[in-house]
XYZ file of C-alpha atoms in Angstrom:
638
model
C 6.644 19.687 -9.478
C 3.102 20.790 -8.546
C 1.489 24.193 -8.910
C -1.792 25.371 -7.372
C -3.627 28.351 -8.859
C -5.935 30.063 -6.356
C -9.042 31.569 -7.920
C -12.055 33.478 -6.663
C -12.449 35.949 -3.836
C -9.628 36.058 -1.234
C -10.597 35.203 2.353
C -8.485 36.936 5.036
C -6.980 34.537 7.548
C -7.701 31.410 5.476
C -5.214 28.567 6.063
C -5.731 27.322 2.505
C -2.439 28.572 1.090
C -0.483 26.953 3.924
C -2.375 23.690 3.471
C -1.513 23.611 -0.225
C 2.135 24.310 0.460
C 2.175 21.478 3.002
C 0.968 19.189 0.193
C 3.923 20.228 -1.960
C 2.257 22.836 -4.176
C 3.802 26.077 -5.351
C 0.910 28.504 -4.837
C 0.005 31.283 -7.265
C -3.030 33.588 -7.224
C -5.260 34.541 -10.138
C -7.658 37.477 -9.544
C -9.970 36.276 -12.324
C -10.468 33.463 -14.826
C -8.510 35.234 -17.553
C -5.514 35.508 -15.234
C -5.861 31.798 -14.415
C -5.579 31.003 -18.120
C -2.308 32.933 -18.287
C -0.893 31.322 -15.144
C -1.834 27.862 -16.400
C -0.031 28.480 -19.680
C 3.107 29.479 -17.754
C 3.235 26.226 -15.762
C 5.655 23.689 -17.347
C 3.762 20.938 -19.223
C 5.360 18.200 -17.099
C 3.965 19.616 -13.837
C 0.777 18.717 -12.024
C -1.500 21.732 -11.724
C -4.494 22.450 -9.503
C -7.287 25.026 -9.566
C -8.535 25.823 -6.054
C -11.148 28.365 -5.022
C -9.836 30.699 -2.319
C -13.113 30.349 -0.389
C -12.553 26.578 -0.002
C -13.299 25.183 3.442
C -12.573 21.558 4.190
C -10.284 18.992 5.664
C -6.666 18.822 4.607
C -7.097 15.139 3.775
C -9.972 15.991 1.413
C -7.546 18.205 -0.514
C -4.897 15.494 -0.344
C -7.267 12.911 -1.836
C -8.353 15.247 -4.610
C -5.049 16.856 -5.507
C -2.210 14.396 -4.833
C -3.374 10.895 -5.786
C -1.031 9.847 -8.645
C -3.353 7.203 -10.086
C -5.805 9.512 -11.838
C -5.125 11.985 -14.660
C -7.773 14.366 -13.269
C -9.567 14.521 -9.924
C -11.755 16.971 -8.037
C -13.786 17.808 -4.971
C -15.982 20.848 -4.520
C -13.847 23.910 -5.170
C -10.650 22.058 -6.110
C -9.536 20.372 -9.326
C -6.216 18.826 -10.348
C -4.753 17.566 -13.605
C -1.613 15.541 -14.178
C 0.541 16.089 -17.294
C -1.524 13.680 -19.406
C -4.665 15.760 -18.733
C -3.048 19.199 -18.938
C -4.021 19.830 -22.557
C -7.655 18.973 -21.835
C -7.567 21.231 -18.753
C -6.272 24.158 -20.781
C -9.047 23.714 -23.335
C -11.723 23.384 -20.619
C -10.474 26.471 -18.737
C -10.381 28.532 -21.904
C -13.846 27.292 -22.865
C -15.357 28.168 -19.478
C -13.574 31.522 -19.396
C -14.908 32.435 -22.850
C -18.385 31.210 -21.920
C -18.713 29.012 -24.982
C -19.663 25.927 -22.979
C -21.827 27.611 -20.381
C -25.030 25.807 -21.284
C -23.722 22.245 -21.174
C -21.494 22.725 -18.098
C -24.177 24.603 -16.187
C -26.759 21.926 -16.935
C -24.420 19.207 -15.734
C -23.476 21.152 -12.622
C -27.103 21.929 -11.762
C -27.945 18.241 -12.016
C -25.013 17.416 -9.756
C -26.150 19.921 -7.137
C -29.694 18.510 -7.180
C -28.474 14.916 -6.775
C -25.524 15.576 -4.497
C -23.211 13.917 -7.024
C -20.241 14.769 -9.156
C -18.300 15.818 -6.105
C -20.377 18.977 -5.581
C -21.993 17.855 -2.358
C -19.230 15.940 -0.643
C -19.236 15.152 3.026
C -22.379 14.767 5.131
C -21.563 17.872 7.151
C -21.310 20.188 4.127
C -23.915 22.948 4.182
C -26.123 23.498 1.149
C -24.480 26.773 0.141
C -25.060 26.781 -3.595
C -28.242 26.395 -5.598
C -27.466 28.008 -8.955
C -24.783 26.977 -11.424
C -23.874 30.629 -12.044
C -22.448 30.709 -8.515
C -20.324 27.587 -8.957
C -16.586 27.952 -8.332
C -14.385 28.106 -11.398
C -12.809 24.726 -10.519
C -16.234 23.050 -10.525
C -17.227 24.559 -13.859
C -13.914 23.530 -15.414
C -14.327 20.015 -14.006
C -17.796 19.764 -15.545
C -16.348 20.933 -18.875
C -13.628 18.276 -18.661
C -16.222 15.578 -18.054
C -18.406 16.876 -20.862
C -15.462 16.763 -23.268
C -14.607 13.149 -22.433
C -11.838 13.505 -19.839
C -12.767 11.406 -16.815
C -12.529 13.342 -13.552
C -12.134 11.173 -10.456
C -14.264 12.230 -7.474
C -12.801 10.556 -4.363
C -15.074 9.160 -1.693
C -14.781 11.582 1.214
C -17.122 9.941 3.692
C -17.362 12.252 6.694
C -14.704 14.629 5.372
C -15.855 18.092 4.313
C -15.083 19.919 1.064
C -17.164 23.046 0.433
C -17.078 26.560 -0.992
C -19.499 28.459 1.262
C -21.222 31.581 -0.032
C -21.189 34.203 2.702
C -19.982 34.505 6.319
C -22.816 32.485 7.855
C -22.321 29.587 5.501
C -18.578 29.749 6.079
C -19.034 29.530 9.846
C -21.329 26.540 9.343
C -18.746 24.833 7.132
C -15.946 25.519 9.618
C -18.059 23.978 12.371
C -18.594 20.904 10.209
C -14.830 20.635 9.693
C -14.164 20.939 13.419
C -16.688 18.186 14.175
C -14.706 15.546 12.257
C -11.214 14.343 13.193
C -9.300 14.539 9.916
C -6.439 12.337 11.109
C -8.754 9.635 12.471
C -10.520 9.412 9.109
C -7.179 9.271 7.319
C -6.019 6.412 9.527
C -9.252 4.456 9.032
C -9.133 4.904 5.272
C -5.572 3.570 5.217
C -6.972 0.108 6.001
C -8.520 -2.040 3.291
C -12.283 -1.856 3.231
C -12.472 -5.647 2.816
C -9.961 -7.984 4.398
C -9.672 -11.266 6.244
C -10.617 -11.794 9.897
C -7.045 -12.170 11.165
C -5.825 -9.115 9.278
C -8.823 -6.986 10.279
C -8.830 -7.768 13.997
C -5.268 -8.860 14.796
C -3.038 -6.789 12.504
C -4.713 -3.632 11.186
C -5.644 -2.170 14.613
C -1.945 -1.400 15.203
C -0.286 -1.682 11.779
C -2.048 1.524 10.705
C -0.115 3.380 13.403
C 3.084 1.784 12.173
C 2.172 3.083 8.710
C 1.744 6.595 10.102
C 5.067 6.285 11.934
C 6.736 5.356 8.655
C 5.069 8.246 6.822
C 6.250 10.785 9.372
C 9.817 9.558 8.957
C 9.753 9.773 5.218
C 9.747 6.036 4.535
C 8.119 4.876 1.308
C 5.832 1.879 0.746
C 8.509 0.320 -1.483
C 11.007 0.435 1.371
C 8.529 -1.227 3.726
C 7.716 -3.853 1.068
C 11.417 -4.605 0.689
C 11.781 -4.846 4.463
C 8.900 -7.324 4.513
C 10.606 -9.445 1.857
C 13.948 -9.406 3.690
C 12.239 -10.345 6.962
C 10.506 -13.297 5.278
C 13.787 -14.433 3.738
C 15.455 -14.307 7.156
C 12.497 -16.314 8.494
C 13.069 -18.892 5.737
C 16.736 -19.015 6.710
C 15.823 -19.631 10.348
C 13.465 -22.434 9.295
C 16.254 -23.938 7.208
C 18.372 -24.469 10.361
C 16.127 -27.385 11.335
C 16.325 -26.535 15.047
C 13.474 -25.827 17.428
C 14.873 -22.385 18.169
C 15.110 -21.706 14.459
C 11.517 -22.764 13.926
C 10.274 -20.500 16.732
C 12.251 -17.563 15.337
C 10.974 -18.352 11.851
C 7.337 -18.275 12.991
C 7.772 -14.946 14.783
C 9.614 -13.380 11.863
C 6.996 -14.616 9.405
C 4.278 -12.900 11.442
C 6.320 -9.698 11.573
C 6.842 -9.916 7.813
C 3.070 -10.068 7.424
C 2.659 -7.013 9.645
C 5.032 -5.146 7.336
C 3.151 -6.539 4.345
C -0.036 -4.930 5.662
C 1.824 -1.755 6.579
C 3.149 -1.063 3.086
C -0.339 -0.928 1.585
C -1.644 1.130 4.480
C 1.278 3.522 4.095
C 0.500 3.854 0.375
C -3.130 4.684 1.144
C -2.257 6.927 4.109
C 0.210 9.050 2.156
C -1.142 8.359 -1.369
C 2.256 7.081 -2.457
C 1.211 4.862 -5.340
C 3.798 3.972 -7.966
C 4.408 1.578 -10.817
C 7.389 0.071 -9.014
C 5.234 -0.382 -5.932
C 2.619 -2.138 -8.042
C 5.195 -4.626 -9.277
C 6.673 -5.244 -5.820
C 3.254 -5.627 -4.243
C 2.129 -8.026 -6.975
C 5.093 -10.384 -6.740
C 6.720 -10.250 -3.317
C 3.893 -12.002 -1.445
C 4.381 -15.122 -3.556
C 8.170 -14.878 -3.362
C 8.030 -14.673 0.439
C 5.631 -17.561 0.857
C 7.390 -19.902 -1.546
C 10.829 -19.052 -0.155
C 9.476 -19.959 3.278
C 8.246 -23.313 1.933
C 11.766 -23.967 0.655
C 13.223 -23.013 4.033
C 10.926 -25.481 5.792
C 11.905 -28.218 3.355
C 15.622 -27.535 3.915
C 15.120 -27.549 7.678
C 13.247 -30.827 7.565
C 16.018 -32.368 5.432
C 18.551 -31.433 8.120
C 16.482 -33.501 10.527
C 16.304 -36.451 8.150
C 12.791 -35.846 6.853
C 12.390 -35.233 3.108
C 9.310 -33.034 2.586
C 10.268 -31.440 -0.746
C 7.353 -33.194 -2.451
C 4.964 -31.686 0.112
C 6.537 -28.236 -0.308
C 6.173 -28.418 -4.075
C 2.615 -29.733 -3.773
C 1.735 -26.799 -1.493
C 3.165 -24.326 -4.006
C 1.313 -26.003 -6.883
C -2.002 -26.065 -5.012
C -1.716 -22.446 -3.864
C -0.772 -21.199 -7.343
C -3.544 -23.119 -9.106
C -6.026 -21.910 -6.525
C -5.021 -18.325 -7.265
C -5.463 -18.883 -10.978
C -8.984 -20.159 -10.434
C -9.665 -16.802 -8.728
C -7.913 -14.773 -11.422
C -9.604 -16.519 -14.351
C -13.081 -16.325 -12.857
C -12.706 -12.637 -12.010
C -11.363 -11.732 -15.435
C -14.092 -13.722 -17.178
C -16.814 -11.864 -15.286
C -15.239 -8.456 -14.745
C -17.282 -6.770 -17.469
C -19.732 -9.450 -18.610
C -23.202 -8.255 -19.541
C -26.503 -9.771 -18.529
C -28.321 -11.852 -21.075
C -31.819 -10.820 -22.032
C -35.095 -12.672 -22.395
C -37.962 -10.881 -24.118
C -36.009 -7.660 -23.851
C -35.506 -7.946 -20.076
C -32.136 -8.523 -18.407
C -31.638 -11.850 -16.679
C -29.660 -11.213 -13.506
C -28.894 -13.098 -10.337
C -28.386 -16.786 -9.606
C -29.454 -19.101 -6.770
C -25.898 -19.013 -5.387
C -25.711 -15.211 -5.395
C -29.137 -15.054 -3.757
C -27.947 -17.436 -1.029
C -24.773 -15.416 -0.602
C -26.799 -12.232 -0.179
C -28.971 -13.861 2.487
C -25.897 -15.069 4.347
C -24.375 -11.584 4.179
C -27.294 -10.337 6.245
C -26.044 -12.500 9.131
C -22.839 -10.797 10.231
C -20.901 -13.742 11.632
C -21.305 -15.791 8.445
C -19.385 -13.148 6.487
C -16.304 -13.651 8.655
C -16.649 -17.439 8.666
C -16.751 -17.536 4.866
C -13.742 -15.237 4.666
C -11.792 -17.442 7.062
C -12.547 -20.815 5.491
C -11.064 -19.755 2.152
C -7.762 -19.399 4.059
C -6.699 -15.926 2.886
C -3.137 -14.792 3.314
C -3.550 -13.568 6.909
C -5.092 -16.769 8.230
C -2.747 -18.885 6.133
C 0.433 -17.188 7.314
C -0.747 -17.193 10.923
C -1.402 -20.941 10.717
C 2.003 -21.561 9.103
C 3.804 -19.432 11.701
C 2.146 -21.068 14.726
C 2.580 -24.609 13.413
C 6.212 -23.930 12.489
C 6.969 -22.836 16.043
C 5.092 -25.688 17.725
C 5.300 -28.701 15.394
C 7.345 -30.006 12.447
C 7.578 -28.967 8.772
C 5.732 -32.121 7.724
C 2.754 -31.213 9.910
C 2.878 -27.641 8.592
C 2.590 -28.879 5.013
C -0.111 -31.429 5.841
C -2.229 -28.691 7.443
C -1.510 -26.293 4.597
C -2.459 -28.817 1.921
C -5.651 -29.802 3.727
C -6.716 -26.208 4.327
C -5.918 -24.996 0.816
C -7.567 -28.044 -0.773
C -10.789 -27.415 1.145
C -10.679 -23.705 0.298
C -10.060 -24.468 -3.378
C -12.974 -26.928 -3.533
C -15.293 -24.505 -1.722
C -14.558 -21.492 -3.924
C -14.356 -23.407 -7.200
C -17.637 -25.244 -6.585
C -19.422 -21.984 -5.853
C -18.042 -20.332 -8.972
C -18.942 -23.285 -11.159
C -22.517 -23.151 -9.837
C -22.667 -19.414 -10.523
C -21.295 -19.898 -14.019
C -23.766 -22.580 -15.075
C -26.814 -20.816 -13.595
C -25.977 -17.218 -14.469
C -27.189 -15.966 -17.832
C -24.519 -13.601 -19.075
C -22.651 -12.664 -22.227
C -18.855 -12.548 -21.986
C -17.284 -9.520 -23.601
C -14.532 -9.734 -26.178
C -12.125 -8.160 -23.687
C -12.834 -10.867 -21.125
C -12.510 -13.635 -23.728
C -9.160 -12.211 -24.830
C -8.004 -12.005 -21.204
C -8.735 -15.718 -20.763
C -6.849 -16.488 -23.977
C -3.869 -14.502 -22.663
C -4.014 -16.250 -19.292
C -3.848 -19.596 -21.102
C -0.143 -18.931 -21.909
C -0.401 -20.797 -25.200
C 2.915 -21.530 -26.906
C 3.801 -22.013 -30.588
C 2.984 -25.737 -30.673
C -0.590 -25.335 -29.438
C -0.961 -22.283 -31.692
C -0.189 -24.450 -34.718
C -2.758 -27.019 -33.623
C -5.341 -24.305 -32.963
C -4.918 -22.834 -36.431
C -5.258 -26.271 -38.013
C -8.467 -27.228 -36.183
C -10.108 -23.840 -35.667
C -12.940 -24.363 -38.169
C -14.223 -27.751 -36.866
C -13.658 -26.806 -33.219
C -15.913 -23.774 -33.507
C -18.826 -26.157 -34.043
C -18.189 -28.069 -30.793
C -20.667 -27.712 -27.905
C -19.745 -25.066 -25.327
C -18.315 -27.291 -22.564
C -16.472 -29.718 -24.837
C -13.232 -27.680 -25.226
C -12.890 -27.635 -21.424
C -13.452 -31.395 -21.281
C -10.818 -31.860 -23.989
C -8.344 -29.779 -21.950
C -9.120 -31.849 -18.851
C -8.661 -35.101 -20.771
C -5.328 -33.990 -22.189
C -4.072 -32.848 -18.810
C -5.173 -36.100 -17.183
C -3.410 -38.084 -19.923
C -0.104 -36.236 -19.456
C -0.108 -36.384 -15.662
C -1.429 -39.958 -15.639
C 1.366 -41.236 -17.888
C 3.913 -39.376 -15.741
C 2.442 -40.925 -12.602
C 2.012 -44.521 -13.747
C 4.022 -45.060 -16.935
C 7.730 -45.880 -17.246
C 9.884 -42.741 -17.162
C 12.350 -44.023 -19.765
C 9.641 -44.861 -22.300
C 8.379 -43.040 -25.408
C 4.962 -43.334 -23.758
C 5.874 -40.307 -21.611
C 6.537 -38.245 -24.729
C 3.309 -39.523 -26.277
C 1.348 -38.325 -23.256
C 2.904 -34.857 -23.594
C 2.096 -34.798 -27.324
C -1.518 -35.622 -26.539
C -1.482 -32.681 -24.149
C -0.118 -30.407 -26.904
C -2.934 -31.528 -29.217
C -5.733 -31.097 -26.668
C -4.348 -27.714 -25.562
C -4.565 -26.457 -29.132
C -8.126 -27.720 -29.455
C -9.133 -26.049 -26.176
C -7.962 -22.589 -27.278
C -9.046 -22.838 -30.934
C -12.395 -21.206 -30.213
C -13.466 -17.969 -28.561
C -13.483 -18.437 -24.786
C -17.042 -17.314 -24.312
C -18.546 -20.440 -22.752
C -19.802 -20.392 -19.173
C -16.973 -22.647 -17.924
C -14.165 -21.607 -20.261
C -12.588 -19.635 -17.413
C -11.500 -23.024 -16.039
C -9.230 -23.698 -19.045
C -6.231 -21.577 -17.846
C -6.293 -23.153 -14.342
C -6.424 -26.614 -15.951
C -3.283 -25.735 -17.922
C -1.570 -24.501 -14.739
C -2.523 -27.650 -12.828
C -1.298 -29.883 -15.646
C 2.072 -28.229 -16.141
C 2.854 -27.875 -12.435
C 1.451 -31.311 -11.572
C 3.424 -32.949 -14.388
C 6.658 -31.526 -12.968
C 5.719 -32.554 -9.415
C 4.948 -36.154 -10.373
C 8.046 -36.588 -12.551
C 10.385 -35.158 -9.925
C 8.826 -37.252 -7.151
C 9.089 -40.446 -9.211
C 12.685 -39.738 -10.223
C 13.562 -40.449 -6.578
C 17.109 -39.060 -6.808
C 18.719 -36.211 -4.841
C 18.039 -32.778 -6.243
C 15.140 -33.617 -8.553
C 12.393 -32.182 -6.333
C 14.287 -28.993 -5.358
C 15.037 -28.420 -9.060
C 11.355 -28.920 -9.926
C 10.452 -26.536 -7.086
C 12.681 -23.893 -8.661
C 11.221 -24.429 -12.127
C 7.620 -24.205 -10.919
C 8.509 -21.024 -9.006
C 10.045 -19.451 -12.137
C 7.099 -20.404 -14.359
C 4.583 -19.281 -11.721
C 6.300 -15.890 -11.576
C 5.706 -15.508 -15.323
C 2.054 -16.455 -14.876
C 1.492 -14.051 -11.963
C 3.192 -11.306 -13.957
C 0.728 -11.928 -16.789
C -2.209 -11.633 -14.384
C -1.148 -8.299 -12.939
C -0.442 -6.789 -16.340
C -3.958 -7.714 -17.459
C -5.463 -6.426 -14.228
C -3.694 -3.113 -14.753
C -5.169 -2.743 -18.207
C -1.773 -3.061 -19.909
C -2.566 -6.332 -21.650
C -0.644 -9.597 -21.627
C 3.143 -9.842 -21.999
C 4.466 -9.696 -25.589
C 3.769 -12.784 -27.646
C 7.498 -12.974 -28.313
C 8.103 -13.597 -24.598
C 5.444 -16.328 -24.432
C 6.893 -18.028 -27.503
C 10.447 -17.720 -26.163
C 9.342 -19.484 -22.987
C 7.642 -22.205 -25.047
C 4.169 -21.872 -23.596
C 2.803 -24.311 -21.036
C 2.518 -27.151 -23.557
C 6.008 -26.603 -24.987
C 7.660 -26.693 -21.563
C 5.706 -29.833 -20.668
C 6.820 -31.574 -23.854
C 10.438 -30.497 -23.326
C 10.498 -31.892 -19.784
C 8.902 -35.134 -20.999
C 11.578 -35.568 -23.695
C 14.377 -34.873 -21.208
C 12.871 -37.260 -18.657
C 12.609 -40.024 -21.243
C 16.185 -39.543 -22.479
C 18.143 -38.708 -19.313
C 16.993 -41.040 -16.580
C 20.519 -41.664 -15.250
C 21.010 -38.053 -14.155
C 17.657 -38.093 -12.393
C 16.456 -35.011 -14.314
C 17.814 -32.570 -11.695
C 20.466 -30.822 -13.858
C 18.095 -30.436 -16.798
C 15.303 -28.992 -14.658
C 17.769 -26.617 -13.027
C 18.955 -25.300 -16.385
C 15.390 -24.797 -17.626
C 14.463 -23.055 -14.357
C 17.382 -20.625 -14.681
C 16.576 -19.849 -18.321
C 12.871 -19.276 -17.609
C 13.666 -17.108 -14.583
C 16.201 -14.944 -16.432
C 14.004 -14.401 -19.504
C 10.794 -13.798 -17.553
C 12.409 -11.539 -14.946
C 14.253 -9.434 -17.514
C 11.089 -8.684 -19.471
C 9.049 -8.199 -16.299
C 11.503 -5.707 -14.816
C 11.724 -3.845 -18.121
C 7.949 -3.507 -18.187
C 7.298 -2.620 -14.552
C 9.917 0.120 -14.383
C 8.687 1.642 -17.670
C 6.503 4.723 -17.725
C 3.658 2.749 -19.274
C 3.272 0.275 -16.434
C 0.017 0.546 -14.446
C -0.082 1.527 -10.776
C -2.026 -1.575 -9.736
C -3.151 -1.698 -6.115
C -5.844 -4.314 -5.865
C -8.152 -3.696 -2.904
C -10.121 -6.889 -3.341
C -7.608 -9.705 -3.239
C -6.960 -11.169 0.202
C -5.304 -14.442 -0.834
């Protein structure tokens, strides 16, 4: 439930009360601040509550952004303030404080500064007239918002752009504000803001120009983003089924359905932004379904090729491995640098690198921005390429093109980030170092090694732990690729990997290139499975390995999105139950060395099912809980 308390002087003929009711608020009126205190106390603690000045003039979407976004405990624009249940206690204290006048000095000073600078939400919208110059004339909602901020409760001030939110003082100012409102098309702004500010070329110019209208169509019919997300998943699964037929007609249908699935994939996010329907369940679906759709489609292509006598399971698995590792390079780099602080020399901050300077110069040339976005093969370009090649060529050609494109993109982005890391002078925060340690997915075996060698490892040069991780990964994959599968040498290679993994994580991950350690672990574990299954050369081994990599990758993606949402990594008990990356690698090596006759397929299938059940059960429990974050990442295009 939501309740809006109207304060201030009534304005005859104002549409404000109707606007608030259209946003789902039960509207009550308080003739003065003391009455507002009483009305606030009568609102159930579990309800959202808003304070809105009756003189408010502005766009309906400005009120929607300020009063209905579920992601923020408190939010405000000029003349309107809202608080969700978690901020209700702080709101009550702030309202009582302002009403009693005990915080007048500090709130007035803050508000005056905001008016002078046009900040803090008090001068929102370029068309808003300058109607207020003294803090004594500020609306009650603005003074309460300033008190909330002063007392440590963060108040979100949404970016309104050309939208107007004002509390004019007098008839002339009101007429000026109404004219400013009439000059801007509220619905057009709402539609534009439903589209990501930064996206790929294909999505920006080929999908978003019409998918935003599909999002509005869905909103007007009461559809939710979660329903559209589910429809996108089902469409992609049908596309995978069509690809699995192995016929030309099936491939054409698969390509068309994959493109339509991507349209729906864009629509669900645009619908969430259009109608501000953010949710924890939506965060989970949005974070996982893209990978599920893409990897299911790879499997469909591999099944279709097999019907035509062409075994491309190794290519399908390689594409999944490359795409997943590429994502983890992105995730690790971003987490390592999300809140890093600039180093100082002689008391002055050292900022910028040659690569960032070059990037800034290129950004000044418009076409280079789009070229650089396209060559990293984000999800729009990638799915468009897959869809077209599926319809016109064969699965083998699709995978060849996908591997070539993703390999180039991975080399391009990783090289740039390595250059930035070695030239940028920065200090990694403890939070970032812990995030990298969590992304490593270290199991009990490597933990034991890390505890045993922690003291000597701390004295190693900064880049050496990464080199040790690379050496261990190369040893494990190299033995799997060139050694006999029925030999203890395979187990020895995995044991070396366990040892080097423990050494790599035994120190604080604060080095400039330590963000590469988690991707190295991903590449080793996935690559080890790929090589073993390919060398087994028996029916079912590669599909079973495909399933196991998919299950493990789901666990790793789930870890990423929990960290991004500020909820921390999954419980250590889950990581230990799944064995960690080094434990699973050792287990597969032992099974491969002892069960060569069965070709490893049954064993990999069993492990895949166990990992999937354990990881999914804990993931679902977390994402449907009240503590899960409403993560909607606006930056990721891959």
